[in-house]
PDB file of C-alpha atoms in Angstrom:
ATOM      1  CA  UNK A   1     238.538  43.994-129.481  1.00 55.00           C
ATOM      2  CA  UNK A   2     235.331  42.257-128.897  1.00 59.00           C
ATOM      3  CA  UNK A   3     233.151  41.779-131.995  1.00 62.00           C
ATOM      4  CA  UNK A   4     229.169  41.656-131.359  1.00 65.00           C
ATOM      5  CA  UNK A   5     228.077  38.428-133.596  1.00 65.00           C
ATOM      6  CA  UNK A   6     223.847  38.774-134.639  1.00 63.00           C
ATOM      7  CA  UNK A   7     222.345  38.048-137.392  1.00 63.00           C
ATOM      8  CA  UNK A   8     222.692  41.771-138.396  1.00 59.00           C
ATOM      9  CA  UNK A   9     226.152  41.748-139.079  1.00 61.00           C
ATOM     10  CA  UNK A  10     226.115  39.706-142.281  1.00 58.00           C
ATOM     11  CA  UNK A  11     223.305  42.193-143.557  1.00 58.00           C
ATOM     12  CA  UNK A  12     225.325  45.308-142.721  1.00 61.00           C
ATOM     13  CA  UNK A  13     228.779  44.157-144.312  1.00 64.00           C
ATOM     14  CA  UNK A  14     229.841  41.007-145.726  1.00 65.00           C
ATOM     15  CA  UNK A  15     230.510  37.643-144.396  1.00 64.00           C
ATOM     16  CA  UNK A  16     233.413  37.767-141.856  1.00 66.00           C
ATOM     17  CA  UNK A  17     234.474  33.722-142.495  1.00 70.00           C
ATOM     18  CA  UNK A  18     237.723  32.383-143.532  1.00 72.00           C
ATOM     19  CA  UNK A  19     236.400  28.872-144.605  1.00 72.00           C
ATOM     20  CA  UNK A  20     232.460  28.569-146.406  1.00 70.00           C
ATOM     21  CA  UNK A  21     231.180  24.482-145.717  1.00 78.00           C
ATOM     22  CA  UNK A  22     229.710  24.728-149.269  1.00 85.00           C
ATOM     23  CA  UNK A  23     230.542  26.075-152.859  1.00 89.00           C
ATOM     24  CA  UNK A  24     228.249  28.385-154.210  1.00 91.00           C
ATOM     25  CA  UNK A  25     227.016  29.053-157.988  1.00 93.00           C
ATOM     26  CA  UNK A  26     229.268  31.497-159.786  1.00 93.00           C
ATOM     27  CA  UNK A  27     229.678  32.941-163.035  1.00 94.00           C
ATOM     28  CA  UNK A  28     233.006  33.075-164.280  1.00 92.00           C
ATOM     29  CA  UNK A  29     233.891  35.869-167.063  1.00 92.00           C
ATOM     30  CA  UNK A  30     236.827  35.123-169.417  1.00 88.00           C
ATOM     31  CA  UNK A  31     239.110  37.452-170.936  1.00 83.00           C
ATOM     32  CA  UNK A  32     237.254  36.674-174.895  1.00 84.00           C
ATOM     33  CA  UNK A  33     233.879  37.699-172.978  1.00 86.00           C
ATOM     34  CA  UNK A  34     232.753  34.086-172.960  1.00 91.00           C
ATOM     35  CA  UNK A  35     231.369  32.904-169.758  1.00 93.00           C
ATOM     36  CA  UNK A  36     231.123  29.724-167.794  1.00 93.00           C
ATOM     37  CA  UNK A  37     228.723  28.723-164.755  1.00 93.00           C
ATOM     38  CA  UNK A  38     231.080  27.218-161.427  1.00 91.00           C
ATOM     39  CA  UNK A  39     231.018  26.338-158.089  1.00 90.00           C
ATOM     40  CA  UNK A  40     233.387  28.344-156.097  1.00 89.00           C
ATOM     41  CA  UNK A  41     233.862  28.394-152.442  1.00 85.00           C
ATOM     42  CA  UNK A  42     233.332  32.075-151.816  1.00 85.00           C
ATOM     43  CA  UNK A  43     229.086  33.458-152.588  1.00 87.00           C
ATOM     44  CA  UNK A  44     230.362  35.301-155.334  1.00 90.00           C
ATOM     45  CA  UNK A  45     228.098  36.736-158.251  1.00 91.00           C
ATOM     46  CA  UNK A  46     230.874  37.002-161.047  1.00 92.00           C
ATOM     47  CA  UNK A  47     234.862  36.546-161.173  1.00 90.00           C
ATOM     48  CA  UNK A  48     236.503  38.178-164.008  1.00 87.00           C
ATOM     49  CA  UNK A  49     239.929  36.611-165.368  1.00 86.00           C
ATOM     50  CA  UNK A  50     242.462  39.507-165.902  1.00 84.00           C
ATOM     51  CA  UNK A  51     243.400  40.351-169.026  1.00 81.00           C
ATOM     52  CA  UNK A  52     246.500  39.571-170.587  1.00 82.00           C
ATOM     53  CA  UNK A  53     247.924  43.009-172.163  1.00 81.00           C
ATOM     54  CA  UNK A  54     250.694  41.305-174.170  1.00 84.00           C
ATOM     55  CA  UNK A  55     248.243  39.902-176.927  1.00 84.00           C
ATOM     56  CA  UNK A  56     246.654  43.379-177.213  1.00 84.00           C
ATOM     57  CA  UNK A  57     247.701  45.254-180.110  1.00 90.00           C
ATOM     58  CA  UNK A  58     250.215  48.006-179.370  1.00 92.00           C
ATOM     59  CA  UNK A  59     247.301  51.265-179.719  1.00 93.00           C
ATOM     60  CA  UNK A  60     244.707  49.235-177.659  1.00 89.00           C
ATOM     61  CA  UNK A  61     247.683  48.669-175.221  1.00 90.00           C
ATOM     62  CA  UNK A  62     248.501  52.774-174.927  1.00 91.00           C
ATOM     63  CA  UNK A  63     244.761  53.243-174.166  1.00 91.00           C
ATOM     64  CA  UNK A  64     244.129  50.552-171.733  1.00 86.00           C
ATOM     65  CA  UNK A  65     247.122  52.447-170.107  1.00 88.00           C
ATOM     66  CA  UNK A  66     246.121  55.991-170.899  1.00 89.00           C
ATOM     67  CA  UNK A  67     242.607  55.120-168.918  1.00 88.00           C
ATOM     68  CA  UNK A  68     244.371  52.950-166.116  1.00 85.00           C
ATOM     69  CA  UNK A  69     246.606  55.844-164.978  1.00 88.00           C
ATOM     70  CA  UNK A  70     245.306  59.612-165.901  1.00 82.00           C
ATOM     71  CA  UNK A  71     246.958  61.937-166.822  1.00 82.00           C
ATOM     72  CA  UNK A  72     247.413  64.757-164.199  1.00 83.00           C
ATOM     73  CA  UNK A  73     244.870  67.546-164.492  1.00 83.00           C
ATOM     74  CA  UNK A  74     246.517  71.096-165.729  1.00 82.00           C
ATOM     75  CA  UNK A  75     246.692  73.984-163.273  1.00 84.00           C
ATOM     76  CA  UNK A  76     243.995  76.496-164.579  1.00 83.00           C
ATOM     77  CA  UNK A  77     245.433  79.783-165.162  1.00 81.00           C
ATOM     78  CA  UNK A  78     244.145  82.873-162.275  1.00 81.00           C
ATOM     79  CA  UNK A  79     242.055  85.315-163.434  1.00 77.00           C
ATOM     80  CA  UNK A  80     243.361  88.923-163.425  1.00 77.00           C
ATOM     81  CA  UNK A  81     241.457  91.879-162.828  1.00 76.00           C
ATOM     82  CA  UNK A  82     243.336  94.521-164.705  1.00 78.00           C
ATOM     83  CA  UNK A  83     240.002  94.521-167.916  1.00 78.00           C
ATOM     84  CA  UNK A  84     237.628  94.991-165.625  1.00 80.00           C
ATOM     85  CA  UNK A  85     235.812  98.501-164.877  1.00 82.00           C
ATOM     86  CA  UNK A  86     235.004  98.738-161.058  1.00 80.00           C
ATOM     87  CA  UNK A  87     232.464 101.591-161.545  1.00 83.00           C
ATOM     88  CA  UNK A  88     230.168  99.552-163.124  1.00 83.00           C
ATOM     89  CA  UNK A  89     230.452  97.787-159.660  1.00 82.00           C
ATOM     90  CA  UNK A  90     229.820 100.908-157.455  1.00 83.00           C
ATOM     91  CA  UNK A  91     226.432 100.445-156.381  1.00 85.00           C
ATOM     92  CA  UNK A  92     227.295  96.850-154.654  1.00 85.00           C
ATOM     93  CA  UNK A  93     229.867  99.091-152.444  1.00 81.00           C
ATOM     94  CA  UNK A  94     227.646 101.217-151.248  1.00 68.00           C
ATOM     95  CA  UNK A  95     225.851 100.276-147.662  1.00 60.00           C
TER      96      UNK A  95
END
C-alpha cells in the first residue's frame, strides 16, 4: 500500500524510521529506583529496566503476581422475583 509522507504524519503517530542519525537524551530507570541520564538511539523520554522477581521476597513475589494476572471476576448471582408484591406495581400496568 502506498503511504502519504507530510510533515503531519510524525504529529499524528510516531516516527515510522528503522534507523535515527542521532542519539537522543534519555532517562534510564533502574530496578533500585535510581536513575541515570543516556544517549539512546530511539527519542525516548524514560526506559525502565525490568525487574528481577527472584530477589523479591516470597509475599512481595505472590502480589506482584496476584496484580499481574487477576483473578477472574465471580458470576453475580440473578435476582429472583418470588419476595416481591406485584400490586404495589399495578398502577405502572395500567395504560
Amino acid at each position: 500500500a502506498c503511504v502519504r509522507s507530510n510533515s503531519n504524519r510524525a504529529a499524528i503517530s510516531h516516527l515510522h524510521r528503522q534507523l535515527y542519525g542521532r542519539l537522543y537524551p534519555v532517562l534510564l530507570v533502574n530496578t533500585d529506583g535510581s536513575t541515570v541520564r543516556l544517549r539512546y538511539s530511539e527519542p525516548k523520554r524514560i526506559l525502565m529496566l525490568p525487574l528481577d522477581s527472584s530477589t523479591l521476597p516470597e509475599a512481595e513475589r505472590k502480589a506482584r503476581l496476584r496484580r499481574h494476572f487477576p483473578s477472574k471476576p465471580k458470576a453475580k448471582e440473578e435476582e429472583t422475583f418470588e419476595g416481591i408484591d406485584l400490586d404495589t406495581y399495578k398502577k405502572f400496568w395500567k395504560k
